[in-house]
Coordinates of C-alpha atoms in Angstrom, one line a residue:
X1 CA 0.0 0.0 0.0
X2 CA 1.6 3.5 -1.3
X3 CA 0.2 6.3 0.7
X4 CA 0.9 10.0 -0.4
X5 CA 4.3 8.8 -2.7
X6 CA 5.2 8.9 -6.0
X7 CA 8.8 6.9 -5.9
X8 CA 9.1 6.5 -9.6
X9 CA 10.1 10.5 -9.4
X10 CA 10.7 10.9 -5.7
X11 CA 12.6 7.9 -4.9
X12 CA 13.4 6.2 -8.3
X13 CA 15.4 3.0 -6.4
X14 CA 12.7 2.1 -4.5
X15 CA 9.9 3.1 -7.2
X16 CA 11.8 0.5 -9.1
X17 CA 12.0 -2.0 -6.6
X18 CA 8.0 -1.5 -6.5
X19 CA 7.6 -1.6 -10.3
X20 CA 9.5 -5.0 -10.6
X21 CA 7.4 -6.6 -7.2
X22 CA 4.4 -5.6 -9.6
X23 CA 5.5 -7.5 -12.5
X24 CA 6.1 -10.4 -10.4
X25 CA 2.5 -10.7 -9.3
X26 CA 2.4 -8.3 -6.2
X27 CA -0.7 -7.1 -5.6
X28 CA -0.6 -2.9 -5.3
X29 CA -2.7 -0.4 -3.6
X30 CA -2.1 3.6 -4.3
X31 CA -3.6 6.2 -2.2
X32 CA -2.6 9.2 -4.0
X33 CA -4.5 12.4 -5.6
X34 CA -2.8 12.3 -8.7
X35 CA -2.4 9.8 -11.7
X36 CA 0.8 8.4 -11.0
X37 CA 2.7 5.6 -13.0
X38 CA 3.0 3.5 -9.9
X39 CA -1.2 4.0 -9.4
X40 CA -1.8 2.8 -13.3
X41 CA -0.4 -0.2 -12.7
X42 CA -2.1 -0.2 -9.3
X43 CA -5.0 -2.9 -8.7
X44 CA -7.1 -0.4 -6.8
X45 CA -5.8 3.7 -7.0
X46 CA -7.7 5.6 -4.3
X47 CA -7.7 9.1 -5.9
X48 CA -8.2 10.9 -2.9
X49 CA -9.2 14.5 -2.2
X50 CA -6.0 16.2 -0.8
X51 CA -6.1 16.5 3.0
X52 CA -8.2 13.3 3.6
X53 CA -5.7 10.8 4.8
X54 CA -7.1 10.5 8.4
X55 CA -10.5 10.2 7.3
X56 CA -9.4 7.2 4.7
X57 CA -7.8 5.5 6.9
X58 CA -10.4 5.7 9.3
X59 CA -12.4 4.1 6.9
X60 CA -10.5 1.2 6.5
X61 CA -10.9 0.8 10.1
X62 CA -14.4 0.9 9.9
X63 CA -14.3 -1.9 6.9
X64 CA -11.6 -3.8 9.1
X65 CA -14.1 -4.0 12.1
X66 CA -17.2 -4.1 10.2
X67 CA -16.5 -7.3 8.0
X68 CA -14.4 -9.2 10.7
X69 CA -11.1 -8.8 9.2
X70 CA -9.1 -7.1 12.4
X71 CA -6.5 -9.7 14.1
X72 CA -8.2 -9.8 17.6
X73 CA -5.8 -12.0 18.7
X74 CA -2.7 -9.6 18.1
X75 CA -4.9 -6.5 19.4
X76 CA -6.0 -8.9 22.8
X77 CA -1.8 -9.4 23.4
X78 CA -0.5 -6.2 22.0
X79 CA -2.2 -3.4 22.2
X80 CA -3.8 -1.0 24.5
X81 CA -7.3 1.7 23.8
X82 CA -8.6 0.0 20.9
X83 CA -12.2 0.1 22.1
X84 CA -11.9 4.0 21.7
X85 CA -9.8 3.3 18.2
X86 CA -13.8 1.0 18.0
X87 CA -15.6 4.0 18.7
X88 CA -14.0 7.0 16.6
X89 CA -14.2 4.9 13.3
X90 CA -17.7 3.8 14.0
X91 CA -18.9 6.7 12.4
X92 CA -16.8 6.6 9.5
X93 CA -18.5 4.5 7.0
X94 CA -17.3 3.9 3.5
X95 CA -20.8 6.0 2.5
X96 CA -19.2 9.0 4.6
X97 CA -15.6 8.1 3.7
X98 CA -16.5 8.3 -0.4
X99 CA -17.7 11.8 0.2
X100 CA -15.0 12.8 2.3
X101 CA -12.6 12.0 0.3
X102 CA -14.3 11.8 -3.3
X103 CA -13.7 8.2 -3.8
X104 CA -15.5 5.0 -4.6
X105 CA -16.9 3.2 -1.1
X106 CA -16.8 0.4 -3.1
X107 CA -12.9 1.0 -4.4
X108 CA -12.4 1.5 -0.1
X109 CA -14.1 -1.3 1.1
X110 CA -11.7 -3.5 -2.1
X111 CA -8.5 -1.9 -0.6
X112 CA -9.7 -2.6 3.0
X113 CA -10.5 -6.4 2.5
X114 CA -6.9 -6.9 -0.1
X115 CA -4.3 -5.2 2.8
X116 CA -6.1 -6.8 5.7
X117 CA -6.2 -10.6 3.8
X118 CA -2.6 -10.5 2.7
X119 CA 0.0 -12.3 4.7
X120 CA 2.8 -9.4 3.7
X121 CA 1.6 -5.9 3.2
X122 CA 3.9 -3.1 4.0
X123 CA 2.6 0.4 4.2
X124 CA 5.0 2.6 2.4
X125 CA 3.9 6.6 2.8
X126 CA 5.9 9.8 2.1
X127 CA 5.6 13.5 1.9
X128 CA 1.7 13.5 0.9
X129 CA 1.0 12.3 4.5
X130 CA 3.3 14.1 6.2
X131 CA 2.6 17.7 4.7
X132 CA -0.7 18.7 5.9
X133 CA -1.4 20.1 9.1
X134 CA -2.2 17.3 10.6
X135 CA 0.2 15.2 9.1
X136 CA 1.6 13.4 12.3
X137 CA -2.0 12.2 12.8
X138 CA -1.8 10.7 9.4
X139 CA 1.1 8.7 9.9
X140 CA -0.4 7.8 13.5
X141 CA -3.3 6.5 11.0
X142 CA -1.3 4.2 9.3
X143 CA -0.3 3.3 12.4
X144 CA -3.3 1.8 13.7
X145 CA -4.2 0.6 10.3
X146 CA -1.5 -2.1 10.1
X147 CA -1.9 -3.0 14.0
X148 CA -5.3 -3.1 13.7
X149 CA -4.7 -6.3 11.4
X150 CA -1.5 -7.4 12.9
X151 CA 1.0 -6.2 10.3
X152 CA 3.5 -4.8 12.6
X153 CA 6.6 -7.0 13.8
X154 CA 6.4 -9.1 11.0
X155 CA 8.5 -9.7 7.9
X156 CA 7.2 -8.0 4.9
X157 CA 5.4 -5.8 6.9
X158 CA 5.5 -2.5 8.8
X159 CA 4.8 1.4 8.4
X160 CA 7.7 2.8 6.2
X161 CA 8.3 6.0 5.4
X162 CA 10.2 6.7 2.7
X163 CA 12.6 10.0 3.0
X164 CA 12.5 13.4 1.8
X165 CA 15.8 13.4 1.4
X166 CA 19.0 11.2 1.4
X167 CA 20.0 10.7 4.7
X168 CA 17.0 12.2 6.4
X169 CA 16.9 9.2 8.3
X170 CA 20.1 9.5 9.9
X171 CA 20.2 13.4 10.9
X172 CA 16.8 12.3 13.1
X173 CA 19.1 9.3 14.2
X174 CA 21.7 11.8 15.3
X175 CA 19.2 13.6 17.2
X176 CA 18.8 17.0 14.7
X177 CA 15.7 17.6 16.3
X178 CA 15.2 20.4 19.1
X179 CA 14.2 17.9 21.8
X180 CA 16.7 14.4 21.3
X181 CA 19.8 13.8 21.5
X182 CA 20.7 11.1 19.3
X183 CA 19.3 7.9 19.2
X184 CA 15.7 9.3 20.2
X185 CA 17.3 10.4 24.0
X186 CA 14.6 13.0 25.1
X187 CA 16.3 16.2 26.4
X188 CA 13.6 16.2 29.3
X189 CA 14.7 13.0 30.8
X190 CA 17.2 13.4 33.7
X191 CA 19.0 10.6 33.5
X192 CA 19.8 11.1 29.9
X193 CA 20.5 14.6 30.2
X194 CA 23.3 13.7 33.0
X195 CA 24.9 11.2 30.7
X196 CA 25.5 13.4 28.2
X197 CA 26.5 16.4 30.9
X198 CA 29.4 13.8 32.0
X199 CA 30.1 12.5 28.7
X200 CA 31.5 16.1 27.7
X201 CA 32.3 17.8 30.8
X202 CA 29.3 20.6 30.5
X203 CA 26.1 22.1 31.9
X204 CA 23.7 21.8 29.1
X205 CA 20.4 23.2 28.7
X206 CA 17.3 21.1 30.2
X207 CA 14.6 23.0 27.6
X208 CA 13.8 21.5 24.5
X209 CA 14.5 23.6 21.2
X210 CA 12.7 25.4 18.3
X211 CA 11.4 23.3 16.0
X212 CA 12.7 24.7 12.3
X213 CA 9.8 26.1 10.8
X214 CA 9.0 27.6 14.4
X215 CA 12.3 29.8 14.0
X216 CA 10.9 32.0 11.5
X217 CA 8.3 33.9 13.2
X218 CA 10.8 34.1 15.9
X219 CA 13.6 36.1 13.6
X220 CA 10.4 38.8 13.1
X221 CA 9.6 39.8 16.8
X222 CA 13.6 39.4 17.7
X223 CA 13.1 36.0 20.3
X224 CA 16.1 34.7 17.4
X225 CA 18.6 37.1 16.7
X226 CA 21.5 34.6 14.7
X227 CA 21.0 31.5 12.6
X228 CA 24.0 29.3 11.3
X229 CA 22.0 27.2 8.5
X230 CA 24.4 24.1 7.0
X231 CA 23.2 22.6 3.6
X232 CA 19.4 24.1 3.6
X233 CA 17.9 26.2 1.0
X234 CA 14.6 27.4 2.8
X235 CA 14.4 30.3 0.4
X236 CA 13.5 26.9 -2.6
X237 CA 12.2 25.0 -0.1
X238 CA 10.1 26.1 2.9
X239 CA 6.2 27.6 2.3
X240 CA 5.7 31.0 1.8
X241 CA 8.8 32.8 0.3
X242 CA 8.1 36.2 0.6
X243 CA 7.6 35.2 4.5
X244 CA 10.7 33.4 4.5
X245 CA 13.4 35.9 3.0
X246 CA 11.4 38.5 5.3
X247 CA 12.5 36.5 8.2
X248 CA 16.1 36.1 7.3
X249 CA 16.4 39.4 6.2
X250 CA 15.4 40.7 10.3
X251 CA 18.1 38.5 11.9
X252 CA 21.3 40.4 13.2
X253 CA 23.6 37.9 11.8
X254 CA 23.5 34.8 9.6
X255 CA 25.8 32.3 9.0
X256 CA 25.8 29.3 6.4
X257 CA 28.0 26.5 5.5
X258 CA 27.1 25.8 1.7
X259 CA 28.6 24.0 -1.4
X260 CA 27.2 26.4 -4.1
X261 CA 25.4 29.9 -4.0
X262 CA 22.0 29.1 -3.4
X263 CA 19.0 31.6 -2.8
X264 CA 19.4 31.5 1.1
X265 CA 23.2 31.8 0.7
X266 CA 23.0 35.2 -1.1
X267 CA 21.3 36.6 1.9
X268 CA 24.2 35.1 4.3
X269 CA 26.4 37.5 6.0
X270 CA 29.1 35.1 6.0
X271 CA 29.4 32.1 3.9
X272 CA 31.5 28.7 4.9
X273 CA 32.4 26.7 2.0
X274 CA 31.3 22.8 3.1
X275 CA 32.4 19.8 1.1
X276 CA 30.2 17.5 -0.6
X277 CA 29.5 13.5 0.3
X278 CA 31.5 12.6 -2.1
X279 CA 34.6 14.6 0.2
X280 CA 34.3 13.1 3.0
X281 CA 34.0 9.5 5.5
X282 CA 31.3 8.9 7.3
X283 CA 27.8 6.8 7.4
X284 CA 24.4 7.2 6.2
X285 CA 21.5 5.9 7.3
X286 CA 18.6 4.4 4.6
X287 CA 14.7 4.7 5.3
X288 CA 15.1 0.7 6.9
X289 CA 17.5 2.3 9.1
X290 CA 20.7 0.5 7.9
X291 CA 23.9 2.4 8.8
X292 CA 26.1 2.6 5.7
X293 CA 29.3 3.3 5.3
X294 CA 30.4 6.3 3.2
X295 CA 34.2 6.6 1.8
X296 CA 35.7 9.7 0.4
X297 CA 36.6 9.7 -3.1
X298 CA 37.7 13.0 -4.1
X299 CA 40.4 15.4 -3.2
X300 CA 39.1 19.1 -5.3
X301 CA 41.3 22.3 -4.8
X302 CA 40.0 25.1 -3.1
X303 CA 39.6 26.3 0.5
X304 CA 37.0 24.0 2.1
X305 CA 36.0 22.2 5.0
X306 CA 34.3 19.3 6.5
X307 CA 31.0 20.2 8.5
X308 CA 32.9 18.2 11.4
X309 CA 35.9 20.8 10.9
X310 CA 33.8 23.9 10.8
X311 CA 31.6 22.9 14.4
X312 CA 34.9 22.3 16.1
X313 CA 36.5 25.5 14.9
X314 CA 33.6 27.2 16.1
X315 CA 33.5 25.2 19.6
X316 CA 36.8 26.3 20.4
X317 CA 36.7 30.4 19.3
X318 CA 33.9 30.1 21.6
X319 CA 35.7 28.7 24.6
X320 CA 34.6 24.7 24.3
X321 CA 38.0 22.5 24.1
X322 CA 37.1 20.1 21.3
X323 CA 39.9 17.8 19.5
X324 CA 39.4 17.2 16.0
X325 CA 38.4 13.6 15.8
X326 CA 37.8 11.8 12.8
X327 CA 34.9 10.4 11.5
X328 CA 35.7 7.0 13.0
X329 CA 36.3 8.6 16.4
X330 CA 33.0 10.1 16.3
X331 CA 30.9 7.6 15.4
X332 CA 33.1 5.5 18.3
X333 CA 31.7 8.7 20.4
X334 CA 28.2 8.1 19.6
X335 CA 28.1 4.9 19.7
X336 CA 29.6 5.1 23.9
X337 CA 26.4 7.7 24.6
X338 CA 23.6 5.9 22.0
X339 CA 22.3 2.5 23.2
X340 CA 20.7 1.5 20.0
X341 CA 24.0 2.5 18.0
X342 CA 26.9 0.6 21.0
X343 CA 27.4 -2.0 18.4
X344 CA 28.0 0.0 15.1
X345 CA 31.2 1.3 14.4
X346 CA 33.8 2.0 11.5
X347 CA 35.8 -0.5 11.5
X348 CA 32.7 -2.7 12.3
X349 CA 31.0 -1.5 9.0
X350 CA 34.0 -1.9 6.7
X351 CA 34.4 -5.8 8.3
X352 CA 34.3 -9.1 6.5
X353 CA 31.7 -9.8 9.2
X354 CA 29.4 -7.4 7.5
X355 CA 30.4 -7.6 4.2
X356 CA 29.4 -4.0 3.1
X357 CA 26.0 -4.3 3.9
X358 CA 25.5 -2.2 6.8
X359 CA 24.3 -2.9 10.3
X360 CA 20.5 -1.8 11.7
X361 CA 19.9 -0.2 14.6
X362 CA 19.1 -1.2 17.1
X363 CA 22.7 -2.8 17.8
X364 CA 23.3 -3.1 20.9
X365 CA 26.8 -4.8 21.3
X366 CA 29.6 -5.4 19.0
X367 CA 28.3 -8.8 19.1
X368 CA 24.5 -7.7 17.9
X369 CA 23.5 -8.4 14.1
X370 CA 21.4 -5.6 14.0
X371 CA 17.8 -5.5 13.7
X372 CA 15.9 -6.4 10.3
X373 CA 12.3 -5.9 11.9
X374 CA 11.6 -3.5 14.5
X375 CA 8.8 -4.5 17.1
X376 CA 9.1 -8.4 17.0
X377 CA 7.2 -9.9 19.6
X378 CA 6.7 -6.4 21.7
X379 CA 6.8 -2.9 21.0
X380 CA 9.5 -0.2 22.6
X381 CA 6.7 1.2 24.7
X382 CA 5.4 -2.1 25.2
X383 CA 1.8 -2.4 24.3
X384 CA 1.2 -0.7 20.9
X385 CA -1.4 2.7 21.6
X386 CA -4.2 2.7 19.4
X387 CA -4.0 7.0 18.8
X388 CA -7.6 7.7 17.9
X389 CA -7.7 10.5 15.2
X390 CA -10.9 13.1 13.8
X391 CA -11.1 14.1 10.5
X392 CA -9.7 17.9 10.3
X393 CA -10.3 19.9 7.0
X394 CA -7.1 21.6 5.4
X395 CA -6.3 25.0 6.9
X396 CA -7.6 26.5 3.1
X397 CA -10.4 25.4 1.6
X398 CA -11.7 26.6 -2.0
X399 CA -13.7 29.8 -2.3
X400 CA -14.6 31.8 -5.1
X401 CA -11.3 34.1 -5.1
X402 CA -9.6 30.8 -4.9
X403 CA -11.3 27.5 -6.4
X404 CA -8.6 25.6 -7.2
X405 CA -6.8 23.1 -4.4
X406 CA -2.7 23.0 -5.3
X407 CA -0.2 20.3 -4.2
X408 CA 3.3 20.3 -4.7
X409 CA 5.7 17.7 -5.2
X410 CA 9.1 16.5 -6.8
X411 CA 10.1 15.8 -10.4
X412 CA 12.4 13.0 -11.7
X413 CA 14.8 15.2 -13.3
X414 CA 15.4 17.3 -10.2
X415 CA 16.5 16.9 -6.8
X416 CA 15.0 18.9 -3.9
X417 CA 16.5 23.2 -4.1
X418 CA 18.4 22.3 -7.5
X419 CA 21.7 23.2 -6.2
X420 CA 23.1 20.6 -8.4
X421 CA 20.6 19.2 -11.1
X422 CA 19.7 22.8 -12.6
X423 CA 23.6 23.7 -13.4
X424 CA 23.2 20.4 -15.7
X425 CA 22.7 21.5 -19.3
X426 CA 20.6 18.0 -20.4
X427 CA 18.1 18.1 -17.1
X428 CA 17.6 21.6 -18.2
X429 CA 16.8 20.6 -21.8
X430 CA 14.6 18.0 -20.5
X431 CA 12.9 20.0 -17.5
X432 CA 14.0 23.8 -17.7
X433 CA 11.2 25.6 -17.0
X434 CA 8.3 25.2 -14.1
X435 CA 5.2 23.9 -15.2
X436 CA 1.2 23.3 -13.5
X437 CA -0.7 20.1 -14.0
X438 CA -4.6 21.2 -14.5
X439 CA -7.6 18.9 -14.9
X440 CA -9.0 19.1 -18.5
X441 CA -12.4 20.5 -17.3
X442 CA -10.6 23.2 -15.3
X443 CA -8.8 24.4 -18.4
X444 CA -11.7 24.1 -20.6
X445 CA -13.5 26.4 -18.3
X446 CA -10.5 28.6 -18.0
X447 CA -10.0 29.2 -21.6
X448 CA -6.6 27.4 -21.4
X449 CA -4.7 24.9 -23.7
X450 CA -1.6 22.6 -22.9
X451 CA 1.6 24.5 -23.3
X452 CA 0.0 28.2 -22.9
X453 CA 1.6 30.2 -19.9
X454 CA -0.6 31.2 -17.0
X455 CA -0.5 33.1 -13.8
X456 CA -1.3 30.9 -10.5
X457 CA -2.0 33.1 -7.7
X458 CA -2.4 32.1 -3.6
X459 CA -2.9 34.3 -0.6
X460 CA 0.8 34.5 -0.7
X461 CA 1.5 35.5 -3.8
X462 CA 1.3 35.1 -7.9
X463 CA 4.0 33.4 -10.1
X464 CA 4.1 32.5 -13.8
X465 CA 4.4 28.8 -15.0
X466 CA 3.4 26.8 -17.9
X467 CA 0.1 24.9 -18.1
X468 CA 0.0 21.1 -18.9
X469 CA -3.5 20.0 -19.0
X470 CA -4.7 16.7 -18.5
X471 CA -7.1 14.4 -16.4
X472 CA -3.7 13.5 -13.7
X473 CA -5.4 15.7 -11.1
X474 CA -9.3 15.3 -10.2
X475 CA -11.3 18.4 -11.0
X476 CA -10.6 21.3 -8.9
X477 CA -7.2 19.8 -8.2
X478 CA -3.9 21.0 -9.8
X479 CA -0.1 20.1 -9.1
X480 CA 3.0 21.7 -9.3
X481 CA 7.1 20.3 -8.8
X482 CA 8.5 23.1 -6.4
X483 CA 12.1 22.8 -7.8
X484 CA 12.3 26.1 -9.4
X485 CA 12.9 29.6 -8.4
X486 CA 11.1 31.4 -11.7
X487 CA 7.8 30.0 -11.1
X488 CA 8.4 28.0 -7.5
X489 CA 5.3 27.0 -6.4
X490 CA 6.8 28.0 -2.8
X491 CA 6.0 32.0 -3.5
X492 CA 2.4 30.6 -3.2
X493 CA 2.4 27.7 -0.4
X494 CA 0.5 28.0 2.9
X495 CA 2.8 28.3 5.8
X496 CA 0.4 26.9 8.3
X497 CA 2.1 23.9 10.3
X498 CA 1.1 20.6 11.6
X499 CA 0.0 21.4 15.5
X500 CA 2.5 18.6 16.4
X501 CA 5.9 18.2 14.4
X502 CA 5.3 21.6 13.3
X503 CA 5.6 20.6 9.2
X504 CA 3.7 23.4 7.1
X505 CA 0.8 22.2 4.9
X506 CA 2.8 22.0 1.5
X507 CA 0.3 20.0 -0.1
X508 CA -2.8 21.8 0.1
X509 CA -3.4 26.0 -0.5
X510 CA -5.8 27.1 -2.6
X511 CA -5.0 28.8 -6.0
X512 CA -6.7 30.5 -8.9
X513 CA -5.2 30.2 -12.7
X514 CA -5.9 32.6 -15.5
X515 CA -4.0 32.7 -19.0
X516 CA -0.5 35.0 -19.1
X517 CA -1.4 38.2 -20.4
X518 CA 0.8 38.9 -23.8
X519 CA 3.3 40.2 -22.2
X520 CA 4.2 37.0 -20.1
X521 CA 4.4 34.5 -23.3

């Protein structure tokens, strides 16, 4: 079951991985807005109305309970609070569902009795779950979905989120989050935080953080005075870009370690020049959680330095003694202070033992294998916590200024802020220019053919792109790739965040389209 993804563009490796499975006989289930080439060769392709995900899967609760397909037995010995799980989807019918989310009850109540029958059906979800404002309760959805039918702890199983980004999973490993410290250590427990004050000889701070996207607002009234950014482009990528450069522009001083000039780098008062993966050692970590090792392989001329380098340059100007330790050390460093990471090391990973395959965490000891399947026999929390979840609208829903619903999303050609693929002559031949997907009725309406240019406006803002008009999107619906800086469909995005993690609404604002006047052909 793909939820919210499009890995053919997003993650091409695993969309290919999914492709062949297909052709083998697997069955596959796509829950996705758009007309994707994964959900064409899908048995059942849930075209959902953006912002829906709680209330579908809610409705596959409903189904799961309604037609006896829940594994009582797993729910009886592993999990806790499902009679209120019982009693929120009761109301959610695949009648109610259908309208919710524009879809076929029938096409739910297929998709419910296929996942819930199959001995092996992993839920793999990405950034269309994640990007609404209540985004964390639709991954807590999925959640109770698969232990609902007891598809958790198993082989070929599991809730998966695929990354944004390369290595995503291992920053959050390495606790880049304002209230961990790596390995998922919460800053509010005591003993944790005295482990770490012994392990380097310091009084930290007992207060969790600022979430990213909370920073912003903060630069404005002054609460954040500095910001040292290291490989971001929020200027490409964050909502609301007029909001954003505002921001950066208030702060007192900015600081940014970078590879190449970016939009957020020419608003840097000083610039650090970073070195690329492909300059350095290290590890990264894949969305299975396999730590891999990663080996330098160039030497380029020029006055850079490692991220590693940089940190303890700045630790010592500002009166911390910190050796330079390489990237074995550290990782020998995190691995003394990170239970789930005591067993992984350099040397470890470059071993006969593991034979360039990596090791997943949990590893415990130098002795552990690693673990393939998280929450065999019992969950970390031990029972698993059925998270009951309401149906919330989007933040924007279509009026009369605005009638169009817009998502954004990635393109094959292009990776993330284009720091790399838009300085590539062929990506540029193939995919040079921003573009809008509208539904064929919507242009007919609008007076608008395939190819002309039009003006999409938000709340936010108004940009100039290129139409290309087909049935992908449902009626009402429309898409854009938010690679690009002429035409990003980031001067238009809603910047309202998920109450929770704090991740702005990317994939729904609401947008109207006219032709370009003359002048913009």
């Amino acid at each position: 079951m793909l939820v919210g993804s499009n890995p053919e563009h997003a993650h091409p490796v695993i969309g290919m991985q999914v492709r062949q499975a297909v052709a083998r006989g697997a069955k596959l289930i796509v829950v996705d807005p758009r007309d994707t080439g994964l959900a064409l060769k899908a048995d059942i392709h849930l075209k959902l109305k953006p912002g829906t995900n709680v209330a579908f899967a809610n409705g596959m609760m409903n189904v799961f309970i309604e037609e006896g397909l829940i594994n009582q037995q797993f729910i009886d010995e592993r999990t806790e609070n499902f009679e209120a799980m019982k009693e929120t989807v009761k109301a959610y019918t695949p009648e109610k569902v259908a309208e919710i989310c524009n879809i076929s009850a029938d096409d739910l109540r297929a998709a419910a009795r296929l996942y819930a029958t199959a001995d092996k059906a992993p839920i793999m979800y990405c950034l269309g779950v994640t990007e609404h404002h209540t985004g964390t309760e639709g991954v807590m959805s999925m959640s109770n979905m698969a232990m609902m039918v007891g598809k958790l702890g198993r082989p070929g199983c599991g809730v998966n989120p695929i990354r944004g980004q390369n290595n995503v999973q291992g920053a959050c490993d390495m606790g880049a989050q304002p209230n961990t410290f790596p390995g998922y250590q919460k800053v509010t427990n005591p003993d944790v935080m005295e482990k770490f004050e012994k392990a380097w000889g310091v009084t930290l701070n007992h207060n969790e953080g600022t979430k990213a996207t909370d920073c912003f607002p903060k630069m404005l009234t002054g609460e954040l005075k500095g910001l040292f950014i290291f490989g971001e482009d929020p200027v490409r990528t964050d909502p609301n870009t007029h909001h954003v450069i505002k921001c950066l522009e208030a702060l007192d001083f900015f600081v940014i370690d970078e590879l190449f000039m970016t939009e957020t780098a020419k608003l840097a008062d000083v610039i650090l020049p970073g070195r690329s993966y492909a300059e350095k050692e290290g590890t990264f970590s894949n969305t299975e959680r396999r730590v891999q090792r990663v080996r330098k392989a160039v030497e380029i001329a020029g006055d850079t330095k490692l991220d590693t380098e940089i940190f303890t340059e700045i630790m010592n100007r500002m009166g911390y003694a910190q050796p330079h330790l390489t990237a074995a050390e550290i990782m020998d460093e995190i691995a003394s202070v990170t239970p789930s990471f005591a067993g992984i090391s350099h040397e470890r990973l470059d071993s006969e033992e593991v034979g360039g395959k990596g090791l997943q965490w949990p590893c415990t000891s130098k002795e552990h294998p690693g673990t393939p399947i998280m929450h065999v026999g019992k969950f970390s929390r031990g029972l698993g916590y059925f998270r009951p979840a309401e149906y919330v609208p989007s933040m924007e829903i279509p009026d009369e200024e605005y009638p169009l619903i817009m998502m954004t999303g990635r393109i094959l050609y292009h990776y993330n802020a284009c720091a790399m693929t838009d300085k590539t002559e062929g990506i540029n031949q193939l995919a040079g220019e921003s573009f809008i997907e509208l539904n064929t009725e919507d242009a007919n309406a609008l007076g608008i053919q395939d190819g002309d240019k039009v003006t999409v406006a938000s709340r936010r803002g108004e940009i100039v792109s290129q139409a290309r008009v087909s049935g992908k999107t449902n009626k009402g619906e429309c898409w854009m790739p938010f690679h690009y800086v002429e035409g990003g469909a980031n001067w238009l995005t809603s910047d309202a965040l998920d109450s929770i993690s704090s991740t702005p609404e990317y994939k729904v604002c609401t947008v109207k389209v006219a032709k370009a006047c003359s002048c913009c052909q």
